[in-house]
Amino acid sequence: MRSLLMLIACLFLLGACSFNEEGSHFPEEMPEDFDFVLNYGYEARDVINTYENTYTKNMISSDDETVKMILLEEEMETMYEKMKEADILKSAENAAKSQCADPYEVNELKLTMNGEIYQREWITSYCDNVPDNKLKNFMEFVHQDIIMKKEEYKELPEPSGGYD
């Protein structure tokens, strides 16, 4: 009887662990409630927010500029696929926690899918010889292939000042 109870307890614990692991994976299809806020760059001051359809550009020594920016359905699906490819929920948890430069890039992600809210934070560190390529490639994609191609971004002024 005692070994049966131990077996049941072990199966329960294994089931709970696999449930948590599965919860961190993206569903095959983009959920209807998929939305996110991604803060990135120096001081995490660049922000794409699909909940409010805005983009904020870090203006360095001036006040940051926020504009209306709507990602099209196709862009949202592409973002979803890129997050899934990067295994963003897992890779962000395993990213480097230290920085070796000041200033350094910080990334903060809040995302909703299937009624669940996920939050991750990671540092983009180029100090290590082998940066986390999944996260690095994802962030480059977001900024260069989505944000910088939008007319709303092109109309924003250039930042003033700089980082030392």
Tab-separated table of N, CA and C in Angstrom:
chain	number	residue	atom	x	y	z
A	1	MET	N	0.827	-1.193	0.000
A	1	MET	CA	0.000	0.000	0.000
A	1	MET	C	0.870	1.254	0.000
A	2	ARG	N	1.920	1.208	0.841
A	2	ARG	CA	2.807	2.371	0.938
A	2	ARG	C	3.491	2.664	-0.401
A	3	SER	N	3.948	1.628	-1.108
A	3	SER	CA	4.609	1.834	-2.399
A	3	SER	C	3.618	2.340	-3.443
A	4	LEU	N	2.358	1.936	-3.322
A	4	LEU	CA	1.333	2.429	-4.236
A	4	LEU	C	1.116	3.926	-4.033
A	5	LEU	N	1.086	4.375	-2.774
A	5	LEU	CA	0.940	5.792	-2.484
A	5	LEU	C	2.141	6.581	-2.997
A	6	MET	N	3.337	6.016	-2.833
A	6	MET	CA	4.543	6.681	-3.333
A	6	MET	C	4.484	6.801	-4.857
A	7	LEU	N	4.037	5.742	-5.527
A	7	LEU	CA	3.927	5.755	-6.978
A	7	LEU	C	2.924	6.818	-7.431
A	8	ILE	N	1.799	6.906	-6.763
A	8	ILE	CA	0.783	7.906	-7.104
A	8	ILE	C	1.337	9.315	-6.885
A	9	ALA	N	2.035	9.519	-5.777
A	9	ALA	CA	2.631	10.834	-5.504
A	9	ALA	C	3.652	11.209	-6.576
A	10	CYS	N	4.491	10.262	-6.976
A	10	CYS	CA	5.482	10.535	-8.031
A	10	CYS	C	4.811	10.867	-9.351
A	11	LEU	N	3.764	10.107	-9.703
A	11	LEU	CA	3.052	10.382	-10.949
A	11	LEU	C	2.395	11.761	-10.907
A	12	PHE	N	1.850	12.128	-9.763
A	12	PHE	CA	1.240	13.451	-9.614
A	12	PHE	C	2.273	14.551	-9.832
A	13	LEU	N	3.448	14.397	-9.196
A	13	LEU	CA	4.506	15.397	-9.347
A	13	LEU	C	5.004	15.475	-10.784
A	14	LEU	N	5.182	14.330	-11.432
A	14	LEU	CA	5.616	14.336	-12.830
A	14	LEU	C	4.564	14.990	-13.716
A	15	GLY	N	3.313	14.741	-13.454
A	15	GLY	CA	2.223	15.365	-14.217
A	15	GLY	C	2.213	16.865	-14.035
A	16	ALA	N	2.428	17.333	-12.820
A	16	ALA	CA	2.454	18.777	-12.556
A	16	ALA	C	3.629	19.422	-13.274
A	17	CYS	N	4.781	18.762	-13.282
A	17	CYS	CA	5.954	19.324	-13.962
A	17	CYS	C	5.728	19.389	-15.464
A	18	SER	N	5.144	18.354	-16.045
A	18	SER	CA	4.949	18.392	-17.489
A	18	SER	C	3.887	19.412	-17.864
A	19	PHE	N	2.904	19.645	-17.010
A	19	PHE	CA	1.899	20.672	-17.284
A	19	PHE	C	2.555	22.043	-17.345
A	20	ASN	N	3.434	22.335	-16.378
A	20	ASN	CA	4.118	23.624	-16.381
A	20	ASN	C	5.006	23.780	-17.606
A	21	GLU	N	5.664	22.710	-18.007
A	21	GLU	CA	6.533	22.779	-19.175
A	21	GLU	C	5.707	23.041	-20.427
A	22	GLU	N	4.588	22.321	-20.576
A	22	GLU	CA	3.744	22.521	-21.747
A	22	GLU	C	3.166	23.924	-21.773
A	23	GLY	N	2.889	24.497	-20.636
A	23	GLY	CA	2.318	25.829	-20.561
A	23	GLY	C	3.247	26.895	-21.097
A	24	SER	N	4.549	26.599	-21.184
A	24	SER	CA	5.492	27.595	-21.673
A	24	SER	C	5.669	27.522	-23.187
A	25	HIS	N	5.085	26.540	-23.847
A	25	HIS	CA	5.222	26.404	-25.294
A	25	HIS	C	4.100	27.132	-26.014
A	26	PHE	N	4.416	27.632	-27.172
A	26	PHE	CA	3.430	28.323	-27.981
A	26	PHE	C	2.536	27.316	-28.690
A	27	PRO	N	1.232	27.579	-28.740
A	27	PRO	CA	0.340	26.723	-29.535
A	27	PRO	C	0.738	26.804	-31.012
A	28	GLU	N	0.351	25.814	-31.786
A	28	GLU	CA	0.681	25.784	-33.211
A	28	GLU	C	0.167	27.032	-33.934
A	29	GLU	N	-1.074	27.391	-33.697
A	29	GLU	CA	-1.691	28.560	-34.332
A	29	GLU	C	-1.686	29.739	-33.360
A	30	MET	N	-1.583	30.938	-33.908
A	30	MET	CA	-1.604	32.142	-33.074
A	30	MET	C	-2.974	32.283	-32.417
A	31	PRO	N	-3.022	32.375	-31.082
A	31	PRO	CA	-4.303	32.554	-30.395
A	31	PRO	C	-4.934	33.908	-30.722
A	32	GLU	N	-6.249	33.970	-30.645
A	32	GLU	CA	-6.966	35.214	-30.937
A	32	GLU	C	-6.580	36.332	-29.982
A	33	ASP	N	-6.226	35.987	-28.740
A	33	ASP	CA	-5.914	37.019	-27.745
A	33	ASP	C	-4.413	37.331	-27.666
A	34	PHE	N	-3.641	36.944	-28.667
A	34	PHE	CA	-2.200	37.193	-28.676
A	34	PHE	C	-1.928	38.696	-28.755
A	35	ASP	N	-1.272	39.216	-27.748
A	35	ASP	CA	-0.836	40.610	-27.684
A	35	ASP	C	0.414	40.653	-26.827
A	36	PHE	N	1.182	41.729	-26.978
A	36	PHE	CA	2.404	41.825	-26.199
A	36	PHE	C	2.860	43.270	-26.058
A	37	VAL	N	3.704	43.467	-25.042
A	37	VAL	CA	4.470	44.695	-24.869
A	37	VAL	C	5.914	44.242	-24.816
A	38	LEU	N	6.731	44.803	-25.701
A	38	LEU	CA	8.149	44.472	-25.731
A	38	LEU	C	8.940	45.752	-25.543
A	39	ASN	N	9.584	45.871	-24.380
A	39	ASN	CA	10.511	46.975	-24.104
A	39	ASN	C	11.895	46.451	-24.462
A	40	TYR	N	12.662	47.270	-25.182
A	40	TYR	CA	13.983	46.791	-25.589
A	40	TYR	C	14.945	47.958	-25.768
A	41	GLY	N	16.200	47.611	-25.973
A	41	GLY	CA	17.227	48.617	-26.201
A	41	GLY	C	17.804	49.136	-24.894
A	42	TYR	N	18.572	50.226	-25.008
A	42	TYR	CA	19.189	50.812	-23.824
A	42	TYR	C	18.109	51.322	-22.886
A	43	GLU	N	18.217	50.917	-21.646
A	43	GLU	CA	17.262	51.261	-20.592
A	43	GLU	C	15.854	50.757	-20.909
A	44	ALA	N	15.718	49.854	-21.876
A	44	ALA	CA	14.429	49.286	-22.289
A	44	ALA	C	13.407	50.378	-22.613
A	45	ARG	N	13.880	51.450	-23.252
A	45	ARG	CA	13.010	52.601	-23.522
A	45	ARG	C	12.347	52.555	-24.886
A	46	ASP	N	12.765	51.668	-25.780
A	46	ASP	CA	12.026	51.446	-27.027
A	46	ASP	C	10.920	50.455	-26.680
A	47	VAL	N	9.685	50.767	-27.080
A	47	VAL	CA	8.556	49.932	-26.653
A	47	VAL	C	7.570	49.746	-27.799
A	48	ILE	N	7.306	48.483	-28.142
A	48	ILE	CA	6.204	48.175	-29.045
A	48	ILE	C	5.105	47.556	-28.186
A	49	ASN	N	3.911	48.150	-28.255
A	49	ASN	CA	2.804	47.754	-27.388
A	49	ASN	C	1.593	47.456	-28.271
A	50	THR	N	1.278	46.176	-28.451
A	50	THR	CA	0.140	45.817	-29.303
A	50	THR	C	-1.189	45.863	-28.551
A	51	TYR	N	-1.150	45.948	-27.234
A	51	TYR	CA	-2.390	46.138	-26.472
A	51	TYR	C	-2.965	47.522	-26.786
A	52	GLU	N	-2.077	48.525	-26.838
A	52	GLU	CA	-2.497	49.912	-27.052
A	52	GLU	C	-2.167	50.421	-28.459
A	53	ASN	N	-1.546	49.546	-29.289
A	53	ASN	CA	-1.165	49.908	-30.653
A	53	ASN	C	-0.290	51.154	-30.684
A	54	THR	N	0.797	51.114	-29.907
A	54	THR	CA	1.725	52.240	-29.852
A	54	THR	C	3.161	51.750	-29.985
A	55	TYR	N	4.007	52.703	-30.355
A	55	TYR	CA	5.443	52.479	-30.357
A	55	TYR	C	6.083	53.697	-29.700
A	56	THR	N	7.031	53.455	-28.809
A	56	THR	CA	7.777	54.525	-28.162
A	56	THR	C	9.232	54.388	-28.556
A	57	LYS	N	9.794	55.511	-29.032
A	57	LYS	CA	11.198	55.532	-29.434
A	57	LYS	C	12.026	56.239	-28.373
A	58	ASN	N	13.117	55.614	-27.991
A	58	ASN	CA	14.065	56.183	-27.038
A	58	ASN	C	14.757	57.361	-27.713
A	59	MET	N	14.575	58.549	-27.160
A	59	MET	CA	15.175	59.749	-27.734
A	59	MET	C	16.440	60.156	-26.982
A	60	ILE	N	16.954	59.284	-26.163
A	60	ILE	CA	18.196	59.404	-25.400
A	60	ILE	C	18.146	60.570	-24.422
A	61	SER	N	18.519	61.774	-24.841
A	61	SER	CA	18.547	62.883	-23.875
A	61	SER	C	17.309	63.779	-23.970
A	62	SER	N	16.402	63.482	-24.883
A	62	SER	CA	15.133	64.211	-24.982
A	62	SER	C	14.014	63.310	-24.478
A	63	ASP	N	12.813	63.875	-24.389
A	63	ASP	CA	11.657	63.066	-24.006
A	63	ASP	C	11.392	62.024	-25.087
A	64	ASP	N	11.098	60.793	-24.662
A	64	ASP	CA	10.798	59.735	-25.621
A	64	ASP	C	9.549	60.097	-26.418
A	65	GLU	N	9.493	59.639	-27.669
A	65	GLU	CA	8.379	59.921	-28.577
A	65	GLU	C	7.507	58.675	-28.701
A	66	THR	N	6.197	58.840	-28.492
A	66	THR	CA	5.249	57.742	-28.644
A	66	THR	C	4.300	58.069	-29.786
A	67	VAL	N	4.105	57.083	-30.682
A	67	VAL	CA	3.206	57.249	-31.814
A	67	VAL	C	2.252	56.064	-31.889
A	68	LYS	N	1.143	56.263	-32.563
A	68	LYS	CA	0.210	55.179	-32.843
A	68	LYS	C	0.885	54.269	-33.863
A	69	MET	N	0.936	52.974	-33.590
A	69	MET	CA	1.518	52.021	-34.535
A	69	MET	C	0.753	50.710	-34.416
A	70	ILE	N	0.076	50.374	-35.468
A	70	ILE	CA	-0.717	49.145	-35.487
A	70	ILE	C	0.022	48.112	-36.319
A	71	LEU	N	0.238	46.958	-35.725
A	71	LEU	CA	0.810	45.855	-36.490
A	71	LEU	C	-0.330	45.152	-37.217
A	72	LEU	N	-0.160	44.967	-38.510
A	72	LEU	CA	-1.161	44.278	-39.315
A	72	LEU	C	-1.259	42.818	-38.871
A	73	GLU	N	-2.348	42.165	-39.200
A	73	GLU	CA	-2.546	40.759	-38.835
A	73	GLU	C	-1.368	39.905	-39.301
A	74	GLU	N	-0.899	40.146	-40.511
A	74	GLU	CA	0.243	39.403	-41.051
A	74	GLU	C	1.503	39.652	-40.205
A	75	GLU	N	1.712	40.873	-39.772
A	75	GLU	CA	2.867	41.197	-38.933
A	75	GLU	C	2.740	40.537	-37.564
A	76	MET	N	1.527	40.510	-37.028
A	76	MET	CA	1.313	39.836	-35.735
A	76	MET	C	1.593	38.339	-35.871
A	77	GLU	N	1.147	37.740	-36.959
A	77	GLU	CA	1.405	36.317	-37.175
A	77	GLU	C	2.906	36.058	-37.335
A	78	THR	N	3.592	36.954	-38.028
A	78	THR	CA	5.044	36.812	-38.179
A	78	THR	C	5.730	36.952	-36.825
A	79	MET	N	5.318	37.933	-36.026
A	79	MET	CA	5.887	38.101	-34.684
A	79	MET	C	5.651	36.843	-33.854
A	80	TYR	N	4.449	36.309	-33.922
A	80	TYR	CA	4.119	35.089	-33.187
A	80	TYR	C	5.055	33.953	-33.605
A	81	GLU	N	5.220	33.770	-34.919
A	81	GLU	CA	6.079	32.699	-35.416
A	81	GLU	C	7.530	32.905	-34.983
A	82	LYS	N	8.007	34.145	-35.012
A	82	LYS	CA	9.386	34.432	-34.605
A	82	LYS	C	9.575	34.186	-33.104
A	83	MET	N	8.578	34.534	-32.300
A	83	MET	CA	8.662	34.250	-30.862
A	83	MET	C	8.687	32.755	-30.623
A	84	LYS	N	7.865	32.045	-31.388
A	84	LYS	CA	7.811	30.587	-31.258
A	84	LYS	C	9.145	29.972	-31.689
A	85	GLU	N	9.711	30.418	-32.823
A	85	GLU	CA	11.004	29.911	-33.294
A	85	GLU	C	12.111	30.163	-32.278
A	86	ALA	N	12.096	31.333	-31.663
A	86	ALA	CA	13.124	31.678	-30.672
A	86	ALA	C	12.869	30.995	-29.339
A	87	ASP	N	11.724	30.320	-29.224
A	87	ASP	CA	11.327	29.715	-27.951
A	87	ASP	C	11.501	30.760	-26.848
A	88	ILE	N	10.939	31.937	-27.117
A	88	ILE	CA	11.206	33.139	-26.341
A	88	ILE	C	10.948	32.965	-24.844
A	89	LEU	N	9.930	32.210	-24.486
A	89	LEU	CA	9.631	32.054	-23.061
A	89	LEU	C	10.728	31.274	-22.350
A	90	LYS	N	11.219	30.242	-22.994
A	90	LYS	CA	12.265	29.422	-22.383
A	90	LYS	C	13.641	30.068	-22.525
A	91	SER	N	13.973	30.553	-23.733
A	91	SER	CA	15.309	31.113	-23.938
A	91	SER	C	15.522	32.375	-23.119
A	92	ALA	N	14.469	33.164	-22.915
A	92	ALA	CA	14.604	34.371	-22.088
A	92	ALA	C	14.890	34.004	-20.639
A	93	GLU	N	14.279	32.924	-20.163
A	93	GLU	CA	14.540	32.480	-18.787
A	93	GLU	C	15.985	32.029	-18.619
A	94	ASN	N	16.568	31.506	-19.690
A	94	ASN	CA	17.923	30.951	-19.617
A	94	ASN	C	19.005	31.923	-20.082
A	95	ALA	N	18.623	33.149	-20.398
A	95	ALA	CA	19.585	34.132	-20.904
A	95	ALA	C	20.528	34.584	-19.790
A	96	ALA	N	21.641	35.185	-20.213
A	96	ALA	CA	22.626	35.705	-19.255
A	96	ALA	C	21.965	36.730	-18.341
A	97	LYS	N	22.344	36.702	-17.091
A	97	LYS	CA	21.774	37.622	-16.104
A	97	LYS	C	22.722	38.764	-15.769
A	98	SER	N	23.889	38.776	-16.384
A	98	SER	CA	24.868	39.810	-16.043
A	98	SER	C	25.217	40.635	-17.274
A	99	GLN	N	25.717	41.819	-17.028
A	99	GLN	CA	26.166	42.697	-18.103
A	99	GLN	C	27.607	43.083	-17.841
A	100	CYS	N	28.305	43.453	-18.899
A	100	CYS	CA	29.698	43.852	-18.724
A	100	CYS	C	29.953	45.208	-19.366
A	101	ALA	N	28.894	45.875	-19.781
A	101	ALA	CA	29.030	47.197	-20.399
A	101	ALA	C	27.966	48.106	-19.798
A	102	ASP	N	28.237	49.380	-19.820
A	102	ASP	CA	27.254	50.338	-19.337
A	102	ASP	C	27.224	51.491	-20.321
A	103	PRO	N	26.157	51.773	-20.989
A	103	PRO	CA	24.855	51.147	-20.791
A	103	PRO	C	24.773	49.790	-21.496
A	104	TYR	N	23.749	49.041	-21.176
A	104	TYR	CA	23.528	47.745	-21.787
A	104	TYR	C	22.062	47.651	-22.184
A	105	GLU	N	21.773	46.746	-23.098
A	105	GLU	CA	20.412	46.587	-23.589
A	105	GLU	C	19.630	45.656	-22.684
A	106	VAL	N	18.435	46.107	-22.337
A	106	VAL	CA	17.524	45.329	-21.501
A	106	VAL	C	16.294	45.031	-22.333
A	107	ASN	N	15.758	43.844	-22.178
A	107	ASN	CA	14.562	43.439	-22.909
A	107	ASN	C	13.543	42.935	-21.903
A	108	GLU	N	12.332	43.444	-22.009
A	108	GLU	CA	11.245	43.019	-21.126
A	108	GLU	C	10.049	42.682	-22.003
A	109	LEU	N	9.505	41.503	-21.809
A	109	LEU	CA	8.382	41.045	-22.609
A	109	LEU	C	7.216	40.687	-21.699
A	110	LYS	N	6.066	41.239	-22.020
A	110	LYS	CA	4.806	40.817	-21.398
A	110	LYS	C	3.936	40.367	-22.556
A	111	LEU	N	3.449	39.140	-22.482
A	111	LEU	CA	2.656	38.643	-23.586
A	111	LEU	C	1.448	37.884	-23.080
A	112	THR	N	0.364	38.012	-23.837
A	112	THR	CA	-0.879	37.314	-23.524
A	112	THR	C	-1.164	36.331	-24.636
A	113	MET	N	-1.519	35.113	-24.254
A	113	MET	CA	-2.039	34.135	-25.208
A	113	MET	C	-2.856	33.104	-24.457
A	114	ASN	N	-3.992	32.779	-25.035
A	114	ASN	CA	-4.930	31.820	-24.438
A	114	ASN	C	-5.276	32.169	-22.997
A	115	GLY	N	-5.470	33.472	-22.746
A	115	GLY	CA	-5.888	33.919	-21.425
A	115	GLY	C	-4.791	33.945	-20.377
A	116	GLU	N	-3.592	33.530	-20.721
A	116	GLU	CA	-2.467	33.520	-19.789
A	116	GLU	C	-1.553	34.701	-20.084
A	117	ILE	N	-0.968	35.268	-19.030
A	117	ILE	CA	-0.002	36.353	-19.180
A	117	ILE	C	1.366	35.808	-18.801
A	118	TYR	N	2.338	36.035	-19.663
A	118	TYR	CA	3.711	35.601	-19.435
A	118	TYR	C	4.595	36.841	-19.394
A	119	GLN	N	5.567	36.843	-18.511
A	119	GLN	CA	6.501	37.956	-18.430
A	119	GLN	C	7.919	37.401	-18.373
A	120	ARG	N	8.794	38.007	-19.166
A	120	ARG	CA	10.198	37.618	-19.186
A	120	ARG	C	11.046	38.877	-19.280
A	121	GLU	N	12.264	38.775	-18.783
A	121	GLU	CA	13.228	39.869	-18.872
A	121	GLU	C	14.596	39.249	-19.117
A	122	TRP	N	15.367	39.874	-19.995
A	122	TRP	CA	16.716	39.397	-20.244
A	122	TRP	C	17.600	40.551	-20.688
A	123	ILE	N	18.877	40.356	-20.513
A	123	ILE	CA	19.880	41.337	-20.903
A	123	ILE	C	20.490	40.876	-22.214
A	124	THR	N	20.620	41.793	-23.151
A	124	THR	CA	21.338	41.477	-24.374
A	124	THR	C	22.789	41.819	-24.115
A	125	SER	N	23.586	40.796	-23.947
A	125	SER	CA	24.985	40.984	-23.609
A	125	SER	C	25.850	40.501	-24.757
A	126	TYR	N	26.666	41.406	-25.277
A	126	TYR	CA	27.586	41.028	-26.335
A	126	TYR	C	28.979	40.801	-25.758
A	127	CYS	N	29.054	40.701	-24.446
A	127	CYS	CA	30.339	40.533	-23.780
A	127	CYS	C	30.830	39.098	-23.890
A	128	ASP	N	29.918	38.176	-23.845
A	128	ASP	CA	30.298	36.774	-23.970
A	128	ASP	C	30.673	36.522	-25.426
A	129	ASN	N	31.538	35.577	-25.644
A	129	ASN	CA	31.917	35.241	-27.012
A	129	ASN	C	30.777	34.592	-27.778
A	130	VAL	N	29.836	33.984	-27.057
A	130	VAL	CA	28.728	33.302	-27.709
A	130	VAL	C	27.415	33.859	-27.158
A	131	PRO	N	26.907	34.967	-27.737
A	131	PRO	CA	25.635	35.499	-27.254
A	131	PRO	C	24.507	34.534	-27.595
A	132	ASP	N	23.414	34.646	-26.910
A	132	ASP	CA	22.260	33.809	-27.195
A	132	ASP	C	21.702	34.233	-28.548
A	133	ASN	N	22.044	33.488	-29.566
A	133	ASN	CA	21.683	33.861	-30.930
A	133	ASN	C	20.183	33.900	-31.167
A	134	LYS	N	19.437	33.020	-30.507
A	134	LYS	CA	17.982	33.055	-30.683
A	134	LYS	C	17.423	34.410	-30.278
A	135	LEU	N	17.812	34.888	-29.106
A	135	LEU	CA	17.302	36.166	-28.613
A	135	LEU	C	17.861	37.323	-29.424
A	136	LYS	N	19.137	37.272	-29.750
A	136	LYS	CA	19.770	38.329	-30.541
A	136	LYS	C	19.092	38.449	-31.907
A	137	ASN	N	18.890	37.324	-32.581
A	137	ASN	CA	18.242	37.330	-33.892
A	137	ASN	C	16.797	37.803	-33.795
A	138	PHE	N	16.107	37.399	-32.754
A	138	PHE	CA	14.725	37.834	-32.570
A	138	PHE	C	14.656	39.349	-32.413
A	139	MET	N	15.510	39.899	-31.561
A	139	MET	CA	15.485	41.345	-31.334
A	139	MET	C	15.870	42.121	-32.591
A	140	GLU	N	16.844	41.636	-33.336
A	140	GLU	CA	17.214	42.288	-34.597
A	140	GLU	C	16.044	42.256	-35.578
A	141	PHE	N	15.364	41.127	-35.654
A	141	PHE	CA	14.198	41.011	-36.523
A	141	PHE	C	13.126	42.029	-36.142
A	142	VAL	N	12.786	42.085	-34.851
A	142	VAL	CA	11.738	43.003	-34.389
A	142	VAL	C	12.059	44.427	-34.815
A	143	HIS	N	13.263	44.881	-34.513
A	143	HIS	CA	13.575	46.279	-34.775
A	143	HIS	C	13.790	46.565	-36.265
A	144	GLN	N	14.574	45.734	-36.934
A	144	GLN	CA	14.939	46.025	-38.323
A	144	GLN	C	13.854	45.642	-39.326
A	145	ASP	N	13.214	44.504	-39.122
A	145	ASP	CA	12.270	44.010	-40.126
A	145	ASP	C	10.819	44.392	-39.860
A	146	ILE	N	10.506	44.789	-38.652
A	146	ILE	CA	9.123	45.207	-38.358
A	146	ILE	C	9.082	46.714	-38.086
A	147	ILE	N	9.724	47.148	-37.017
A	147	ILE	CA	9.605	48.545	-36.568
A	147	ILE	C	10.161	49.536	-37.578
A	148	MET	N	11.403	49.364	-37.988
A	148	MET	CA	12.050	50.356	-38.855
A	148	MET	C	11.394	50.473	-40.233
A	149	LYS	N	10.642	49.486	-40.656
A	149	LYS	CA	9.973	49.538	-41.958
A	149	LYS	C	8.623	50.239	-41.910
A	150	LYS	N	8.124	50.504	-40.711
A	150	LYS	CA	6.822	51.159	-40.580
A	150	LYS	C	6.966	52.658	-40.860
A	151	GLU	N	5.998	53.232	-41.560
A	151	GLU	CA	6.010	54.669	-41.862
A	151	GLU	C	6.025	55.500	-40.583
A	152	GLU	N	5.305	55.033	-39.580
A	152	GLU	CA	5.234	55.766	-38.317
A	152	GLU	C	6.627	55.940	-37.707
A	153	TYR	N	7.458	54.911	-37.832
A	153	TYR	CA	8.825	54.982	-37.311
A	153	TYR	C	9.662	55.948	-38.144
A	154	LYS	N	9.540	55.855	-39.446
A	154	LYS	CA	10.334	56.699	-40.342
A	154	LYS	C	10.057	58.182	-40.129
A	155	GLU	N	8.851	58.508	-39.660
A	155	GLU	CA	8.478	59.910	-39.434
A	155	GLU	C	8.976	60.452	-38.096
A	156	LEU	N	9.471	59.588	-37.227
A	156	LEU	CA	9.976	60.035	-35.921
A	156	LEU	C	11.311	60.754	-36.082
A	157	PRO	N	11.582	61.753	-35.230
A	157	PRO	CA	12.868	62.433	-35.308
A	157	PRO	C	14.009	61.516	-34.839
A	158	GLU	N	15.206	61.898	-35.195
A	158	GLU	CA	16.390	61.181	-34.723
A	158	GLU	C	16.636	61.553	-33.267
A	159	PRO	N	17.143	60.626	-32.459
A	159	PRO	CA	17.438	60.922	-31.059
A	159	PRO	C	18.558	61.978	-30.944
A	160	SER	N	18.537	62.693	-29.851
A	160	SER	CA	19.614	63.632	-29.600
A	160	SER	C	20.465	63.126	-28.441
A	161	GLY	N	21.736	63.436	-28.473
A	161	GLY	CA	22.637	62.965	-27.417
A	161	GLY	C	23.180	61.596	-27.778
A	162	GLY	N	23.682	60.913	-26.795
A	162	GLY	CA	24.236	59.587	-27.019
A	162	GLY	C	24.577	58.921	-25.701
A	163	TYR	N	24.985	57.668	-25.802
A	163	TYR	CA	25.391	56.913	-24.623
A	163	TYR	C	26.900	56.808	-24.601
A	164	ASP	N	27.473	56.887	-23.416
A	164	ASP	CA	28.924	56.748	-23.281
A	164	ASP	C	29.314	55.297	-23.174
